[in-house]
Coordinates of C-alpha atoms and ligand atoms in Angstrom, one line a residue:
M113 CA 185.7 139.1 112.6
K114 CA 182.9 138.4 115.0
N115 CA 180.6 135.4 114.4
L116 CA 177.0 136.6 113.6
V117 CA 174.4 133.8 113.3
F118 CA 170.9 134.4 112.1
L119 CA 168.1 131.9 113.0
T120 CA 165.2 132.7 110.6
G121 CA 161.6 131.4 110.2
A122 CA 158.6 132.0 108.1
G123 CA 158.2 135.7 109.3
M124 CA 161.6 136.4 107.5
S125 CA 159.8 135.8 104.2
A126 CA 156.3 137.2 105.1
E127 CA 157.1 140.6 103.6
S128 CA 158.0 138.8 100.3
G129 CA 154.4 137.5 100.2
I130 CA 155.0 133.9 101.5
S131 CA 152.5 132.9 104.2
T132 CA 153.7 132.0 107.7
F133 CA 152.4 128.8 109.2
R134 CA 150.8 129.6 112.5
D135 CA 149.7 133.3 112.2
S136 CA 145.9 133.7 111.5
G137 CA 145.3 132.9 107.8
G138 CA 148.6 130.9 107.9
L139 CA 149.3 127.8 105.8
W140 CA 148.4 125.3 108.5
E141 CA 145.0 126.9 108.7
Q142 CA 144.5 126.2 105.1
Y143 CA 146.1 122.7 104.9
P144 CA 146.2 120.2 107.6
V145 CA 149.8 120.0 108.6
E146 CA 149.7 116.2 109.1
A147 CA 148.4 115.7 105.6
V148 CA 151.1 117.7 103.7
A149 CA 154.0 117.9 106.1
S150 CA 154.4 114.5 107.7
I151 CA 155.9 111.3 106.4
Q152 CA 152.6 109.5 107.3
G153 CA 150.7 112.0 105.1
Y154 CA 153.0 111.4 102.2
E155 CA 152.7 107.6 102.5
R156 CA 148.9 108.0 102.6
N157 CA 148.5 110.3 99.7
P158 CA 151.7 111.1 97.8
Q159 CA 149.9 112.8 94.9
L160 CA 148.3 115.4 97.2
V161 CA 151.7 116.1 98.9
Q162 CA 153.5 116.4 95.5
N163 CA 150.7 118.9 94.4
F164 CA 151.1 120.9 97.6
Y165 CA 154.9 121.4 97.1
N166 CA 154.5 121.9 93.3
Q167 CA 152.2 124.8 94.1
R168 CA 154.6 126.2 96.7
R169 CA 157.4 126.1 94.1
A170 CA 155.3 127.9 91.5
Q171 CA 154.6 130.6 94.1
L172 CA 158.3 130.9 94.9
S173 CA 159.2 131.9 91.3
S174 CA 156.8 134.9 91.6
V175 CA 158.3 136.3 94.8
H176 CA 161.5 138.2 95.7
P177 CA 163.8 138.8 98.6
N178 CA 162.7 141.7 100.9
E179 CA 164.8 144.4 102.5
G180 CA 165.3 142.1 105.5
H181 CA 166.9 139.4 103.5
R182 CA 169.1 142.0 101.8
L183 CA 170.2 143.6 105.1
V184 CA 171.1 140.1 106.4
A185 CA 173.3 139.6 103.4
S186 CA 174.9 143.0 103.7
L187 CA 176.4 142.2 107.1
Q188 CA 178.7 139.7 105.5
D189 CA 181.3 142.5 104.9
Q190 CA 181.7 143.2 108.6
Y191 CA 181.0 139.8 110.2
H192 CA 181.5 136.1 109.6
V193 CA 177.7 135.5 108.9
T194 CA 175.9 132.1 109.1
V195 CA 172.2 131.9 108.3
V196 CA 170.4 129.0 109.9
T197 CA 167.0 128.9 108.4
Q198 CA 163.8 126.9 109.0
N199 CA 162.6 128.2 105.6
V200 CA 162.6 126.1 102.6
D201 CA 162.5 129.0 100.1
D202 CA 165.7 130.3 98.5
L203 CA 165.3 134.0 99.3
H204 CA 168.4 134.2 101.5
E205 CA 170.4 132.8 98.6
R206 CA 168.8 135.2 96.1
A207 CA 169.6 138.1 98.4
G208 CA 173.3 137.2 98.4
S209 CA 173.8 135.3 101.7
R210 CA 176.5 132.7 101.1
N211 CA 176.7 130.6 104.2
I212 CA 173.2 129.1 104.7
I213 CA 172.1 126.0 106.7
H214 CA 168.6 124.8 105.7
L215 CA 167.2 123.0 108.7
H216 CA 164.0 121.9 107.0
G217 CA 165.2 121.2 103.5
E218 CA 164.9 123.2 100.3
L219 CA 161.9 123.6 98.1
M220 CA 163.8 123.7 94.9
K221 CA 165.4 120.3 95.5
A222 CA 164.0 116.8 95.2
T223 CA 165.4 113.5 96.8
S224 CA 164.9 109.9 97.1
S225 CA 161.7 108.6 98.9
R226 CA 163.7 105.5 100.1
N227 CA 166.5 107.5 101.7
P228 CA 165.8 111.2 101.7
N229 CA 169.2 112.1 103.3
D230 CA 171.3 110.3 100.7
T231 CA 173.1 113.3 99.3
S232 CA 173.8 111.4 96.0
C233 CA 170.1 111.4 95.3
I234 CA 169.4 115.1 95.9
V235 CA 168.8 117.0 92.7
T236 CA 167.9 120.7 92.0
L237 CA 164.7 121.0 90.0
P238 CA 164.8 123.0 86.8
K239 CA 163.8 126.7 87.4
E240 CA 161.6 126.9 84.4
N241 CA 159.5 123.8 85.4
P242 CA 160.1 122.9 89.0
I243 CA 157.5 120.0 89.2
I244 CA 157.8 116.6 90.6
K245 CA 155.5 114.0 89.0
M246 CA 154.5 110.6 90.3
G247 CA 156.7 108.3 88.3
D248 CA 159.8 110.6 88.3
K249 CA 162.6 108.5 89.8
A250 CA 165.5 109.4 92.1
K251 CA 169.0 108.0 91.3
D252 CA 168.3 104.9 93.5
G253 CA 165.2 104.1 91.5
S254 CA 162.7 105.2 94.1
Q255 CA 160.0 107.9 93.6
L256 CA 161.3 111.4 93.7
R257 CA 159.9 113.4 96.6
P258 CA 160.3 117.0 97.8
F259 CA 163.6 117.6 99.8
I260 CA 161.7 118.8 102.9
V261 CA 162.1 117.6 106.4
W262 CA 158.7 116.5 107.4
F263 CA 157.3 116.0 111.0
G264 CA 158.4 112.6 112.1
E265 CA 161.7 112.8 110.2
S266 CA 165.3 113.4 111.5
V267 CA 166.9 116.8 111.1
P268 CA 170.4 116.1 110.1
M269 CA 171.4 119.7 109.7
I270 CA 170.8 120.4 113.4
E271 CA 174.4 119.3 114.3
P272 CA 176.2 121.9 112.0
A273 CA 173.7 124.5 113.2
I274 CA 174.4 123.8 116.9
A275 CA 178.2 124.1 116.1
E276 CA 177.6 127.6 114.5
V277 CA 175.3 128.8 117.3
S278 CA 177.7 127.7 120.0
K279 CA 180.4 129.9 118.4
A280 CA 178.2 132.9 117.9
D281 CA 179.2 136.3 119.3
I282 CA 175.8 137.6 118.2
L283 CA 172.6 135.5 117.5
V284 CA 169.7 137.2 115.7
V285 CA 166.4 135.3 115.7
I286 CA 163.9 136.6 113.1
G287 CA 160.3 135.6 112.4
T288 CA 159.9 132.3 114.1
S289 CA 157.3 131.3 116.7
L290 CA 159.9 129.0 118.3
N291 CA 157.3 126.2 118.3
V292 CA 159.2 123.6 116.4
Y293 CA 162.1 121.5 117.8
P294 CA 164.9 120.9 117.5
A295 CA 165.2 124.4 115.8
A296 CA 163.7 126.2 118.7
G297 CA 166.2 124.5 121.1
L298 CA 169.1 126.2 119.3
L299 CA 168.9 129.2 121.6
N300 CA 170.0 127.0 124.4
F301 CA 173.4 126.4 122.8
T302 CA 174.6 130.0 122.9
N303 CA 177.6 130.7 125.0
P304 CA 177.3 133.1 128.0
H305 CA 178.9 136.1 126.1
C306 CA 176.6 135.8 123.1
Q307 CA 174.3 138.8 122.6
I308 CA 170.9 137.7 121.4
Y309 CA 168.4 139.8 119.5
L310 CA 164.9 138.8 118.4
I311 CA 163.0 140.5 115.6
D312 CA 159.3 139.7 115.6
P313 CA 156.2 141.9 115.7
K314 CA 154.6 139.6 118.2
Q315 CA 155.5 138.2 121.6
V316 CA 157.4 134.9 121.2
P317 CA 157.8 132.5 124.2
Y318 CA 161.6 132.3 125.1
N319 CA 163.7 131.6 128.2
P320 CA 163.9 135.0 130.0
T321 CA 167.2 134.1 131.5
L322 CA 168.8 134.4 128.1
G323 CA 168.6 138.2 128.3
I324 CA 167.1 138.6 124.8
H325 CA 166.8 142.1 123.3
H326 CA 163.4 142.0 121.5
I327 CA 162.9 144.4 118.5
M328 CA 159.2 144.2 118.1
K329 CA 159.1 145.0 114.4
G330 CA 158.7 143.2 111.1
A331 CA 161.9 141.7 109.4
S332 CA 162.8 144.7 107.2
E333 CA 162.2 147.5 109.8
G334 CA 163.7 145.2 112.6
M335 CA 166.8 144.6 110.5
K336 CA 167.3 148.3 109.9
E337 CA 167.1 148.9 113.7
L338 CA 169.5 146.0 114.3
C339 CA 172.0 147.4 111.8
D340 CA 171.8 150.8 113.7
I341 CA 172.5 149.0 117.0
L342 CA 175.4 147.0 115.6
K343 CA 177.0 150.2 114.2
K344 CA 177.1 151.7 117.7
T345 CA 178.6 148.6 119.5
Ligands
OAD224 P1 155.4 130.3 112.3 O1 154.4 130.5 111.3 O2 155.2 129.3 113.4 O3 155.9 131.6 113.0 C1 156.0 132.8 112.2 C2 156.6 133.9 113.1 O4 156.8 135.0 112.3 C3 155.6 134.4 114.2 O5 156.3 134.5 115.4 C4 155.1 135.8 113.6 O6 154.8 136.6 114.7 C5 156.4 136.2 112.9 N1 156.1 137.2 111.8 C6 154.9 137.4 111.1 N2 155.1 138.4 110.2 C7 156.5 138.9 110.4 C8 157.3 139.8 109.7 N3 156.8 140.6 108.8 N4 158.5 140.0 110.1 C9 159.1 139.2 111.1 N5 158.3 138.2 111.8 C10 157.0 138.1 111.4 O7 156.7 129.8 111.5 P2 158.1 129.1 111.9 O8 158.4 129.4 113.3 O9 159.1 129.4 110.9 O10 158.3 123.3 109.1 O11 157.7 127.6 111.8 C11 158.6 126.6 112.0 C12 158.3 125.4 111.1 O12 157.0 125.0 111.3 C13 158.5 125.6 109.7 O13 159.8 125.5 109.2 C14 157.6 124.6 109.1 C15 156.4 124.6 110.0 O14 155.7 123.5 110.2 C16 158.1 122.3 108.3 O15 157.3 122.4 107.4 C17 158.8 121.1 108.5

């Protein structure tokens, strides 16, 4: 079986009704990124940051995977599929993808504010009330915080992601502006025989020497076109 790796970003979930970050009207236009997505922002005003992610979780319970997520999962029958996602939502899981690397954490999980990468402190929040309150404690006694990789923090899942991308026969990049590192740098770890596809309705800056096939469509329509292309190859 060929190794098929997806690298997905906010555009993957846009058709499910979750805002992207950098498009016009995106989340970072409404909320200052340094206030809600940096470790300094959390240290300055933890309650504001908890409220922001509590709201994101409430929104997540009202949205569903889109056709794009479903088509990604459907390819598991023919390929060894790994999904490397920058998204903190759980829509790939809910669409049936089994092998998922979350580079930037998971919205439905909480962790220690003393040592966010201590796996023994990571807990899944209850679906019916996925709220973190100030005063809620992690196993190590520190304040529970969202299990999100903020700007200024290390990205421990980048190593397993690099390992998967280096083995990929096919890499499909969907809905990411490739602005945020180290995720954006993953394309440079492909081997020379890897075919690279990009699904995004807009131009995205990438290294032209990589020979990327750009399908200039949204995630669902783009995934339909990709499935047709893969059937013929
Ligand atoms: P961005 O908001 O930077 O980029 C979203 C991309 O999705 C853009 O290239 C859009 O053109 C594209 N897009 C929009 N609608 C689409 C659709 N229907 N189908 C396919 N693509 C579409 O989001 P990311 O690149 O994911 O990190 O952002 C990377 C990281 O920056 C996020 O994980 C987040 C953010 O700060 C953290 O919060 C740590």
